[in-house]
Amino acid sequence: MKDQCIKVQQTEEDIKALQDTIYVIGGKWKLPIIHSICNGNKHFKEIERSIPGITTRMLSRSLRELEDNKLITRTVDPNVPTLVEYEFTEYAKEYGVLITEMIRWGKHHKKMIIGQL
Amino acid sequence: MKDQCIKVQQTEEDIKALQDTIYVIGGKWKLPIIHSICNGNKHFKEIERSIPGITTRMLSRSLRELEDNKLITRTVDPNVPTLVEYEFTEYAKEYGVLITEMIRWGKHHKKMIIGQL
DNA sequence: GGTATTGGTATCATCCGTGATACTGCTGAC
DNA sequence: GTCAGCAGTATCACGGATGATACCAATACC
């Protein structure tokens, strides 16, 4: 019976941990935002312009959530108070392994699904 | 500039792959269902009873989506047409690595966030 | 002073995922 | 025949995530 289980025997706690992980980068815009910052965009309008279809509202909300989760930092230039910089934290970079794995699986999965149709 | 990027330089295609991955196990019930089947439950009512709060509607929908994504198989017993078996595919087991990684990160993240408050 | 840019917030509308409830077709036991 | 169990489907309702639009404060340029 346990042989048919996927590798990890999951507990209730594991399920919650998984759902947390999904929550942190879930929703419609978090990943595009990560992508944008990843590509060198630092300022609010810069990021906004780089993501077609996003509204200021959703960008603002999503950035705050990413900040709450310590994946990015928000820094206001004390000299130019209308200038804000968003950057990845060192912590976010640890996330890289997982992101890589998710990308790999997603691509593999797509090929697999399409291939069988 | 690229140094501040998380490990992988993501393309638009990568973003889509990531979103696909999240979609496959996203939503409220997919993970609890995976957990349930993982623990040896095979039949609809069996799975339903093992997950507090789920409705037949959501279980039915989620199972179909998991089946569409080839993570589980649905087999009707030809002798007993009211008996259906849900099982993991070999393919789903490949997913184990990713699940493990996501659980690990989720737990680590929780500690990290709570620790800093 | 007027206009443009940055970095947002406030308010209302809409849509989609989910919940609640009822119902169906089939089988098997009594 | 009737009642219970299995494996669902159908219909309506709700709420939270998202979208649309307008607005605001601060700065900079002319």
PDB file of C-alpha atoms (C1' of nucleotides) in Angstrom:
ATOM      1  CA  MET A   1       0.000   0.000   0.000  1.00  0.00           C
ATOM      2  CA  LYS A   2       2.762   2.400   0.943  1.00  0.00           C
ATOM      3  CA  ASP A   3       4.549   1.391  -2.257  1.00  0.00           C
ATOM      4  CA  GLN A   4       1.957   3.159  -4.320  1.00  0.00           C
ATOM      5  CA  CYS A   5       2.583   6.322  -2.421  1.00  0.00           C
ATOM      6  CA  ILE A   6       4.612   9.079  -3.958  1.00  0.00           C
ATOM      7  CA  LYS A   7       8.044   9.291  -2.440  1.00  0.00           C
ATOM      8  CA  VAL A   8       7.207  11.295   0.609  1.00  0.00           C
ATOM      9  CA  GLN A   9       4.760  10.017   3.168  1.00  0.00           C
ATOM     10  CA  GLN A  10       2.896  13.206   3.764  1.00  0.00           C
ATOM     11  CA  THR A  11       1.524  14.296   7.095  1.00  0.00           C
ATOM     12  CA  GLU A  12      -1.082  16.961   7.719  1.00  0.00           C
ATOM     13  CA  GLU A  13       1.793  19.260   8.566  1.00  0.00           C
ATOM     14  CA  ASP A  14       3.436  18.579   5.216  1.00  0.00           C
ATOM     15  CA  ILE A  15       0.216  19.431   3.418  1.00  0.00           C
ATOM     16  CA  LYS A  16       0.106  22.761   5.211  1.00  0.00           C
ATOM     17  CA  ALA A  17       3.740  23.451   4.374  1.00  0.00           C
ATOM     18  CA  LEU A  18       3.019  22.726   0.723  1.00  0.00           C
ATOM     19  CA  GLN A  19       0.022  24.989   0.710  1.00  0.00           C
ATOM     20  CA  ASP A  20       2.090  27.735   2.316  1.00  0.00           C
ATOM     21  CA  THR A  21       4.694  27.404  -0.404  1.00  0.00           C
ATOM     22  CA  ILE A  22       2.047  27.594  -3.080  1.00  0.00           C
ATOM     23  CA  TYR A  23       0.470  30.579  -1.381  1.00  0.00           C
ATOM     24  CA  VAL A  24       3.695  32.572  -1.262  1.00  0.00           C
ATOM     25  CA  ILE A  25       4.199  32.478  -5.016  1.00  0.00           C
ATOM     26  CA  GLY A  26       0.588  31.793  -5.955  1.00  0.00           C
ATOM     27  CA  GLY A  27      -1.959  34.124  -7.435  1.00  0.00           C
ATOM     28  CA  LYS A  28      -1.851  35.662 -10.841  1.00  0.00           C
ATOM     29  CA  TRP A  29       0.993  38.150 -10.599  1.00  0.00           C
ATOM     30  CA  LYS A  30       3.663  37.055  -8.110  1.00  0.00           C
ATOM     31  CA  LEU A  31       5.684  35.036 -10.608  1.00  0.00           C
ATOM     32  CA  PRO A  32       5.613  37.683 -13.356  1.00  0.00           C
ATOM     33  CA  ILE A  33       6.751  40.205 -10.752  1.00  0.00           C
ATOM     34  CA  ILE A  34       9.596  37.954  -9.642  1.00  0.00           C
ATOM     35  CA  HIS A  35      10.485  37.578 -13.291  1.00  0.00           C
ATOM     36  CA  SER A  36      10.501  41.322 -13.801  1.00  0.00           C
ATOM     37  CA  ILE A  37      12.684  42.124 -10.805  1.00  0.00           C
ATOM     38  CA  CYS A  38      14.885  39.244 -11.851  1.00  0.00           C
ATOM     39  CA  ASN A  39      15.385  40.983 -15.181  1.00  0.00           C
ATOM     40  CA  GLY A  40      16.705  44.112 -13.563  1.00  0.00           C
ATOM     41  CA  ASN A  41      13.626  46.207 -12.970  1.00  0.00           C
ATOM     42  CA  LYS A  42      13.745  47.973  -9.624  1.00  0.00           C
ATOM     43  CA  HIS A  43      11.162  50.724  -9.584  1.00  0.00           C
ATOM     44  CA  PHE A  44       7.409  50.544  -9.292  1.00  0.00           C
ATOM     45  CA  LYS A  45       6.579  52.047 -12.676  1.00  0.00           C
ATOM     46  CA  GLU A  46       9.393  50.119 -14.282  1.00  0.00           C
ATOM     47  CA  ILE A  47       7.972  46.845 -13.044  1.00  0.00           C
ATOM     48  CA  GLU A  48       4.444  47.937 -13.916  1.00  0.00           C
ATOM     49  CA  ARG A  49       5.384  48.733 -17.497  1.00  0.00           C
ATOM     50  CA  SER A  50       7.194  45.434 -17.879  1.00  0.00           C
ATOM     51  CA  ILE A  51       4.137  43.357 -17.015  1.00  0.00           C
ATOM     52  CA  PRO A  52       1.327  43.730 -19.563  1.00  0.00           C
ATOM     53  CA  GLY A  53      -2.117  43.831 -18.015  1.00  0.00           C
ATOM     54  CA  ILE A  54      -1.189  44.384 -14.389  1.00  0.00           C
ATOM     55  CA  THR A  55      -2.868  47.219 -12.498  1.00  0.00           C
ATOM     56  CA  THR A  56      -1.208  49.472  -9.933  1.00  0.00           C
ATOM     57  CA  ARG A  57      -3.521  47.983  -7.368  1.00  0.00           C
ATOM     58  CA  MET A  58      -2.445  44.408  -7.932  1.00  0.00           C
ATOM     59  CA  LEU A  59       1.209  45.329  -8.286  1.00  0.00           C
ATOM     60  CA  SER A  60       1.100  47.242  -5.015  1.00  0.00           C
ATOM     61  CA  ARG A  61      -0.638  44.393  -3.192  1.00  0.00           C
ATOM     62  CA  SER A  62       1.600  41.687  -4.580  1.00  0.00           C
ATOM     63  CA  LEU A  63       4.790  43.594  -3.839  1.00  0.00           C
ATOM     64  CA  ARG A  64       3.663  44.062  -0.256  1.00  0.00           C
ATOM     65  CA  GLU A  65       2.971  40.357   0.114  1.00  0.00           C
ATOM     66  CA  LEU A  66       6.348  39.446  -1.327  1.00  0.00           C
ATOM     67  CA  GLU A  67       7.896  41.913   1.079  1.00  0.00           C
ATOM     68  CA  ASP A  68       5.965  40.445   4.017  1.00  0.00           C
ATOM     69  CA  ASN A  69       7.391  37.091   3.052  1.00  0.00           C
ATOM     70  CA  LYS A  70      10.908  38.536   3.003  1.00  0.00           C
ATOM     71  CA  LEU A  71      11.438  37.691  -0.636  1.00  0.00           C
ATOM     72  CA  ILE A  72      12.035  41.296  -1.627  1.00  0.00           C
ATOM     73  CA  THR A  73      13.045  44.488   0.124  1.00  0.00           C
ATOM     74  CA  ARG A  74      11.535  47.922  -0.365  1.00  0.00           C
ATOM     75  CA  THR A  75      13.893  50.838   0.036  1.00  0.00           C
ATOM     76  CA  VAL A  76      12.956  54.501  -0.153  1.00  0.00           C
ATOM     77  CA  ASP A  77      15.751  56.831  -1.189  1.00  0.00           C
ATOM     78  CA  PRO A  78      15.930  59.404   1.641  1.00  0.00           C
ATOM     79  CA  ASN A  79      17.220  62.032  -0.782  1.00  0.00           C
ATOM     80  CA  VAL A  80      14.586  61.439  -3.423  1.00  0.00           C
ATOM     81  CA  PRO A  81      11.490  60.363  -1.483  1.00  0.00           C
ATOM     82  CA  THR A  82       9.559  59.526  -4.626  1.00  0.00           C
ATOM     83  CA  LEU A  83      12.118  56.954  -5.607  1.00  0.00           C
ATOM     84  CA  VAL A  84      11.672  53.410  -4.315  1.00  0.00           C
ATOM     85  CA  GLU A  85      13.796  50.367  -5.022  1.00  0.00           C
ATOM     86  CA  TYR A  86      12.624  46.799  -4.922  1.00  0.00           C
ATOM     87  CA  GLU A  87      15.260  44.099  -4.709  1.00  0.00           C
ATOM     88  CA  PHE A  88      15.532  40.405  -3.999  1.00  0.00           C
ATOM     89  CA  THR A  89      16.748  39.358  -0.602  1.00  0.00           C
ATOM     90  CA  GLU A  90      19.497  36.835  -0.118  1.00  0.00           C
ATOM     91  CA  TYR A  91      16.791  34.627   1.278  1.00  0.00           C
ATOM     92  CA  ALA A  92      14.887  34.735  -1.993  1.00  0.00           C
ATOM     93  CA  LYS A  93      17.907  33.359  -3.779  1.00  0.00           C
ATOM     94  CA  GLU A  94      17.718  30.210  -1.675  1.00  0.00           C
ATOM     95  CA  TYR A  95      14.354  29.778  -3.299  1.00  0.00           C
ATOM     96  CA  GLY A  96      16.148  29.331  -6.609  1.00  0.00           C
ATOM     97  CA  VAL A  97      16.525  25.571  -6.290  1.00  0.00           C
ATOM     98  CA  LEU A  98      12.812  25.148  -5.895  1.00  0.00           C
ATOM     99  CA  ILE A  99      11.965  27.510  -8.730  1.00  0.00           C
ATOM    100  CA  THR A 100      14.333  25.611 -10.996  1.00  0.00           C
ATOM    101  CA  GLU A 101      12.731  22.349 -10.051  1.00  0.00           C
ATOM    102  CA  MET A 102       9.232  23.713 -10.629  1.00  0.00           C
ATOM    103  CA  ILE A 103      10.146  25.082 -14.039  1.00  0.00           C
ATOM    104  CA  ARG A 104      11.728  21.785 -14.996  1.00  0.00           C
ATOM    105  CA  TRP A 105       8.694  19.829 -13.910  1.00  0.00           C
ATOM    106  CA  GLY A 106       6.234  22.229 -15.560  1.00  0.00           C
ATOM    107  CA  LYS A 107       7.970  21.931 -18.924  1.00  0.00           C
ATOM    108  CA  HIS A 108       8.295  18.195 -18.653  1.00  0.00           C
ATOM    109  CA  HIS A 109       4.643  17.985 -17.719  1.00  0.00           C
ATOM    110  CA  LYS A 110       3.490  20.078 -20.657  1.00  0.00           C
ATOM    111  CA  LYS A 111       5.395  17.941 -23.125  1.00  0.00           C
ATOM    112  CA  MET A 112       3.982  14.856 -21.507  1.00  0.00           C
ATOM    113  CA  ILE A 113       0.383  16.045 -21.624  1.00  0.00           C
ATOM    114  CA  ILE A 114       0.572  17.354 -25.169  1.00  0.00           C
ATOM    115  CA  GLY A 115       2.477  14.328 -26.340  1.00  0.00           C
ATOM    116  CA  GLN A 116      -0.265  12.026 -25.214  1.00  0.00           C
ATOM    117  CA  LEU A 117      -3.110  13.866 -26.903  1.00  0.00           C
TER     118      LEU A 117
ATOM    119  CA  MET B   1      22.327  43.380 -12.412  1.00  0.00           C
ATOM    120  CA  LYS B   2      22.051  39.700 -13.204  1.00  0.00           C
ATOM    121  CA  ASP B   3      23.824  38.962  -9.912  1.00  0.00           C
ATOM    122  CA  GLN B   4      20.802  40.044  -7.958  1.00  0.00           C
ATOM    123  CA  CYS B   5      18.696  37.645  -9.864  1.00  0.00           C
ATOM    124  CA  ILE B   6      17.642  34.404  -8.321  1.00  0.00           C
ATOM    125  CA  LYS B   7      19.616  31.525  -9.691  1.00  0.00           C
ATOM    126  CA  VAL B   8      17.674  30.921 -12.840  1.00  0.00           C
ATOM    127  CA  GLN B   9      17.260  33.555 -15.495  1.00  0.00           C
ATOM    128  CA  GLN B  10      13.604  33.139 -16.211  1.00  0.00           C
ATOM    129  CA  THR B  11      11.959  33.568 -19.572  1.00  0.00           C
ATOM    130  CA  GLU B  12       8.285  34.068 -20.319  1.00  0.00           C
ATOM    131  CA  GLU B  13       8.144  30.388 -21.042  1.00  0.00           C
ATOM    132  CA  ASP B  14       9.573  29.602 -17.621  1.00  0.00           C
ATOM    133  CA  ILE B  15       6.912  31.717 -15.969  1.00  0.00           C
ATOM    134  CA  LYS B  16       4.223  29.773 -17.765  1.00  0.00           C
ATOM    135  CA  ALA B  17       5.811  26.483 -16.773  1.00  0.00           C
ATOM    136  CA  LEU B  18       5.878  27.628 -13.160  1.00  0.00           C
ATOM    137  CA  GLN B  19       2.258  28.657 -13.266  1.00  0.00           C
ATOM    138  CA  ASP B  20       1.334  25.330 -14.802  1.00  0.00           C
ATOM    139  CA  THR B  21       3.094  23.492 -12.004  1.00  0.00           C
ATOM    140  CA  ILE B  22       1.288  25.532  -9.383  1.00  0.00           C
ATOM    141  CA  TYR B  23      -2.001  25.042 -11.172  1.00  0.00           C
ATOM    142  CA  VAL B  24      -1.728  21.257 -11.234  1.00  0.00           C
ATOM    143  CA  ILE B  25      -1.563  20.951  -7.448  1.00  0.00           C
ATOM    144  CA  GLY B  26      -3.188  24.288  -6.631  1.00  0.00           C
ATOM    145  CA  GLY B  27      -6.631  24.959  -5.267  1.00  0.00           C
ATOM    146  CA  LYS B  28      -7.982  23.926  -1.933  1.00  0.00           C
ATOM    147  CA  TRP B  29      -8.331  20.172  -2.236  1.00  0.00           C
ATOM    148  CA  LYS B  30      -5.736  18.666  -4.601  1.00  0.00           C
ATOM    149  CA  LEU B  31      -3.087  18.182  -1.939  1.00  0.00           C
ATOM    150  CA  PRO B  32      -5.432  16.682   0.653  1.00  0.00           C
ATOM    151  CA  ILE B  33      -6.674  14.312  -2.052  1.00  0.00           C
ATOM    152  CA  ILE B  34      -3.143  13.320  -2.991  1.00  0.00           C
ATOM    153  CA  HIS B  35      -2.491  12.784   0.679  1.00  0.00           C
ATOM    154  CA  SER B  36      -5.563  10.603   1.026  1.00  0.00           C
ATOM    155  CA  ILE B  37      -4.795   8.385  -1.967  1.00  0.00           C
ATOM    156  CA  CYS B  38      -1.234   8.263  -0.737  1.00  0.00           C
ATOM    157  CA  ASN B  39      -2.534   6.805   2.511  1.00  0.00           C
ATOM    158  CA  GLY B  40      -4.239   3.929   0.781  1.00  0.00           C
ATOM    159  CA  ASN B  41      -7.699   5.225  -0.007  1.00  0.00           C
ATOM    160  CA  LYS B  42      -8.881   4.147  -3.441  1.00  0.00           C
ATOM    161  CA  HIS B  43     -12.625   4.664  -3.708  1.00  0.00           C
ATOM    162  CA  PHE B  44     -14.627   7.838  -4.064  1.00  0.00           C
ATOM    163  CA  LYS B  45     -16.528   7.579  -0.793  1.00  0.00           C
ATOM    164  CA  GLU B  46     -13.409   6.382   0.980  1.00  0.00           C
ATOM    165  CA  ILE B  47     -11.493   9.449  -0.103  1.00  0.00           C
ATOM    166  CA  GLU B  48     -14.470  11.690   0.626  1.00  0.00           C
ATOM    167  CA  ARG B  49     -14.779  10.396   4.182  1.00  0.00           C
ATOM    168  CA  SER B  50     -11.073  10.817   4.787  1.00  0.00           C
ATOM    169  CA  ILE B  51     -11.106  14.528   3.976  1.00  0.00           C
ATOM    170  CA  PRO B  52     -13.190  16.557   6.426  1.00  0.00           C
ATOM    171  CA  GLY B  53     -15.200  19.324   4.802  1.00  0.00           C
ATOM    172  CA  ILE B  54     -14.878  18.316   1.174  1.00  0.00           C
ATOM    173  CA  THR B  55     -18.048  18.075  -0.914  1.00  0.00           C
ATOM    174  CA  THR B  56     -18.772  15.435  -3.557  1.00  0.00           C
ATOM    175  CA  ARG B  57     -18.744  18.216  -6.099  1.00  0.00           C
ATOM    176  CA  MET B  58     -15.240  19.403  -5.328  1.00  0.00           C
ATOM    177  CA  LEU B  59     -13.910  15.901  -4.927  1.00  0.00           C
ATOM    178  CA  SER B  60     -15.346  14.920  -8.298  1.00  0.00           C
ATOM    179  CA  ARG B  61     -13.911  17.996 -10.005  1.00  0.00           C
ATOM    180  CA  SER B  62     -10.491  17.711  -8.411  1.00  0.00           C
ATOM    181  CA  LEU B  63     -10.175  14.022  -9.176  1.00  0.00           C
ATOM    182  CA  ARG B  64     -11.001  14.705 -12.823  1.00  0.00           C
ATOM    183  CA  GLU B  65      -8.364  17.417 -13.004  1.00  0.00           C
ATOM    184  CA  LEU B  66      -5.757  15.174 -11.435  1.00  0.00           C
ATOM    185  CA  GLU B  67      -6.739  12.508 -13.923  1.00  0.00           C
ATOM    186  CA  ASP B  68      -6.501  14.964 -16.839  1.00  0.00           C
ATOM    187  CA  ASN B  69      -3.000  15.732 -15.675  1.00  0.00           C
ATOM    188  CA  LYS B  70      -2.155  12.021 -15.592  1.00  0.00           C
ATOM    189  CA  LEU B  71      -1.338  12.061 -11.911  1.00  0.00           C
ATOM    190  CA  ILE B  72      -3.977   9.491 -11.088  1.00  0.00           C
ATOM    191  CA  THR B  73      -5.874   6.827 -12.989  1.00  0.00           C
ATOM    192  CA  ARG B  74      -9.570   6.083 -12.723  1.00  0.00           C
ATOM    193  CA  THR B  75     -10.544   2.464 -13.214  1.00  0.00           C
ATOM    194  CA  VAL B  76     -14.080   1.109 -13.268  1.00  0.00           C
ATOM    195  CA  ASP B  77     -14.421  -2.510 -12.269  1.00  0.00           C
ATOM    196  CA  PRO B  78     -16.192  -4.167 -15.246  1.00  0.00           C
ATOM    197  CA  ASN B  79     -17.747  -6.739 -12.918  1.00  0.00           C
ATOM    198  CA  VAL B  80     -18.949  -4.266 -10.337  1.00  0.00           C
ATOM    199  CA  PRO B  81     -19.762  -1.120 -12.328  1.00  0.00           C
ATOM    200  CA  THR B  82     -20.386   0.924  -9.214  1.00  0.00           C
ATOM    201  CA  LEU B  83     -16.862   0.328  -8.002  1.00  0.00           C
ATOM    202  CA  VAL B  84     -14.175   2.771  -9.096  1.00  0.00           C
ATOM    203  CA  GLU B  85     -10.520   2.789  -8.162  1.00  0.00           C
ATOM    204  CA  TYR B  86      -8.278   5.799  -8.093  1.00  0.00           C
ATOM    205  CA  GLU B  87      -4.542   5.228  -8.092  1.00  0.00           C
ATOM    206  CA  PHE B  88      -1.342   7.133  -8.572  1.00  0.00           C
ATOM    207  CA  THR B  89       0.431   6.791 -11.862  1.00  0.00           C
ATOM    208  CA  GLU B  90       4.124   6.077 -12.132  1.00  0.00           C
ATOM    209  CA  TYR B  91       4.371   9.556 -13.552  1.00  0.00           C
ATOM    210  CA  ALA B  92       2.982  11.050 -10.342  1.00  0.00           C
ATOM    211  CA  LYS B  93       5.777   9.473  -8.388  1.00  0.00           C
ATOM    212  CA  GLU B  94       8.306  11.496 -10.359  1.00  0.00           C
ATOM    213  CA  TYR B  95       6.571  14.459  -8.862  1.00  0.00           C
ATOM    214  CA  GLY B  96       7.806  13.319  -5.464  1.00  0.00           C
ATOM    215  CA  VAL B  97      11.104  15.177  -5.689  1.00  0.00           C
ATOM    216  CA  LEU B  98       9.333  18.434  -6.240  1.00  0.00           C
ATOM    217  CA  ILE B  99       6.822  17.809  -3.487  1.00  0.00           C
ATOM    218  CA  THR B 100       9.650  17.063  -1.094  1.00  0.00           C
ATOM    219  CA  GLU B 101      11.403  20.255  -2.045  1.00  0.00           C
ATOM    220  CA  MET B 102       8.221  22.303  -1.644  1.00  0.00           C
ATOM    221  CA  ILE B 103       7.504  20.824   1.772  1.00  0.00           C
ATOM    222  CA  ARG B 104      11.065  21.514   2.849  1.00  0.00           C
ATOM    223  CA  TRP B 105      10.902  25.099   1.695  1.00  0.00           C
ATOM    224  CA  GLY B 106       7.463  25.698   3.212  1.00  0.00           C
ATOM    225  CA  LYS B 107       8.627  24.537   6.635  1.00  0.00           C
ATOM    226  CA  HIS B 108      11.844  26.475   6.430  1.00  0.00           C
ATOM    227  CA  HIS B 109       9.921  29.552   5.364  1.00  0.00           C
ATOM    228  CA  LYS B 110       7.451  29.310   8.227  1.00  0.00           C
ATOM    229  CA  LYS B 111      10.249  29.097  10.797  1.00  0.00           C
ATOM    230  CA  MET B 112      11.960  32.001   9.137  1.00  0.00           C
ATOM    231  CA  ILE B 113       8.899  34.248   9.109  1.00  0.00           C
ATOM    232  CA  ILE B 114       7.823  33.390  12.656  1.00  0.00           C
ATOM    233  CA  GLY B 115      11.385  33.682  13.920  1.00  0.00           C
ATOM    234  CA  GLN B 116      11.649  37.230  12.730  1.00  0.00           C
ATOM    235  CA  LEU B 117       8.418  38.492  14.297  1.00  0.00           C
TER     236      LEU B 117
ATOM    237  C1'  DG C   1       1.698  78.339 -11.969  1.00  0.00           C
ATOM    238  C1'  DG C   2       1.018  74.337 -15.048  1.00  0.00           C
ATOM    239  C1'  DT C   3       2.326  69.884 -16.439  1.00  0.00           C
ATOM    240  C1'  DA C   4       4.589  65.390 -16.143  1.00  0.00           C
ATOM    241  C1'  DT C   5       6.523  61.503 -13.480  1.00  0.00           C
ATOM    242  C1'  DT C   6       6.806  58.433  -9.480  1.00  0.00           C
ATOM    243  C1'  DG C   7       4.538  55.616  -6.062  1.00  0.00           C
ATOM    244  C1'  DG C   8       0.991  54.604  -4.668  1.00  0.00           C
ATOM    245  C1'  DT C   9      -4.553  54.383  -2.202  1.00  0.00           C
ATOM    246  C1'  DA C  10      -9.791  54.187  -2.449  1.00  0.00           C
ATOM    247  C1'  DT C  11     -13.950  52.639  -4.273  1.00  0.00           C
ATOM    248  C1'  DC C  12     -16.816  49.999  -6.868  1.00  0.00           C
ATOM    249  C1'  DA C  13     -17.669  46.123 -10.207  1.00  0.00           C
ATOM    250  C1'  DT C  14     -16.856  41.493 -11.901  1.00  0.00           C
ATOM    251  C1'  DC C  15     -15.467  36.830 -12.203  1.00  0.00           C
ATOM    252  C1'  DC C  16     -14.095  32.412 -10.691  1.00  0.00           C
ATOM    253  C1'  DG C  17     -13.421  29.000  -7.161  1.00  0.00           C
ATOM    254  C1'  DT C  18     -15.841  27.055  -3.736  1.00  0.00           C
ATOM    255  C1'  DG C  19     -19.978  25.728  -0.734  1.00  0.00           C
ATOM    256  C1'  DA C  20     -24.818  23.969   0.018  1.00  0.00           C
ATOM    257  C1'  DT C  21     -28.261  21.247  -1.311  1.00  0.00           C
ATOM    258  C1'  DA C  22     -30.840  18.273  -4.022  1.00  0.00           C
ATOM    259  C1'  DC C  23     -31.082  14.776  -7.261  1.00  0.00           C
ATOM    260  C1'  DT C  24     -29.821  10.589 -10.431  1.00  0.00           C
ATOM    261  C1'  DG C  25     -28.553   5.698 -12.011  1.00  0.00           C
ATOM    262  C1'  DC C  26     -26.846   1.428 -10.649  1.00  0.00           C
ATOM    263  C1'  DT C  27     -26.196  -2.457  -7.452  1.00  0.00           C
ATOM    264  C1'  DG C  28     -26.903  -5.526  -3.635  1.00  0.00           C
ATOM    265  C1'  DA C  29     -29.104  -6.956   0.763  1.00  0.00           C
ATOM    266  C1'  DC C  30     -33.326  -7.780   3.277  1.00  0.00           C
TER     267       DC C  30
ATOM    268  C1'  DG D   1     -40.299  -3.883  -3.439  1.00  0.00           C
ATOM    269  C1'  DT D   2     -37.732  -1.037  -0.485  1.00  0.00           C
ATOM    270  C1'  DC D   3     -33.878   0.617   1.523  1.00  0.00           C
ATOM    271  C1'  DA D   4     -28.915   1.567   1.835  1.00  0.00           C
ATOM    272  C1'  DG D   5     -24.462   2.299  -0.417  1.00  0.00           C
ATOM    273  C1'  DC D   6     -21.498   3.837  -4.350  1.00  0.00           C
ATOM    274  C1'  DA D   7     -20.241   7.326  -7.707  1.00  0.00           C
ATOM    275  C1'  DG D   8     -21.251  10.876  -9.086  1.00  0.00           C
ATOM    276  C1'  DT D   9     -24.159  15.480 -11.658  1.00  0.00           C
ATOM    277  C1'  DA D  10     -27.065  19.824 -11.491  1.00  0.00           C
ATOM    278  C1'  DT D  11     -28.313  24.150  -9.705  1.00  0.00           C
ATOM    279  C1'  DC D  12     -27.965  28.063  -7.089  1.00  0.00           C
ATOM    280  C1'  DA D  13     -25.379  31.117  -3.799  1.00  0.00           C
ATOM    281  C1'  DC D  14     -21.494  33.312  -1.721  1.00  0.00           C
ATOM    282  C1'  DG D  15     -16.969  35.401  -1.005  1.00  0.00           C
ATOM    283  C1'  DG D  16     -12.451  36.549  -2.016  1.00  0.00           C
ATOM    284  C1'  DA D  17      -9.293  37.514  -5.717  1.00  0.00           C
ATOM    285  C1'  DT D  18      -8.946  40.407  -9.431  1.00  0.00           C
ATOM    286  C1'  DG D  19     -10.173  44.386 -12.662  1.00  0.00           C
ATOM    287  C1'  DA D  20     -11.495  49.365 -13.748  1.00  0.00           C
ATOM    288  C1'  DT D  21     -11.332  53.819 -12.698  1.00  0.00           C
ATOM    289  C1'  DA D  22     -10.490  57.782 -10.180  1.00  0.00           C
ATOM    290  C1'  DC D  23      -7.847  60.111  -7.112  1.00  0.00           C
ATOM    291  C1'  DC D  24      -3.746  61.746  -4.009  1.00  0.00           C
ATOM    292  C1'  DA D  25       1.005  63.623  -2.332  1.00  0.00           C
ATOM    293  C1'  DA D  26       5.649  64.694  -3.530  1.00  0.00           C
ATOM    294  C1'  DT D  27       9.074  66.064  -6.830  1.00  0.00           C
ATOM    295  C1'  DA D  28      11.010  68.080 -11.092  1.00  0.00           C
ATOM    296  C1'  DC D  29      10.914  70.737 -15.157  1.00  0.00           C
ATOM    297  C1'  DC D  30       9.645  74.866 -17.736  1.00  0.00           C
TER     298       DC D  30
END
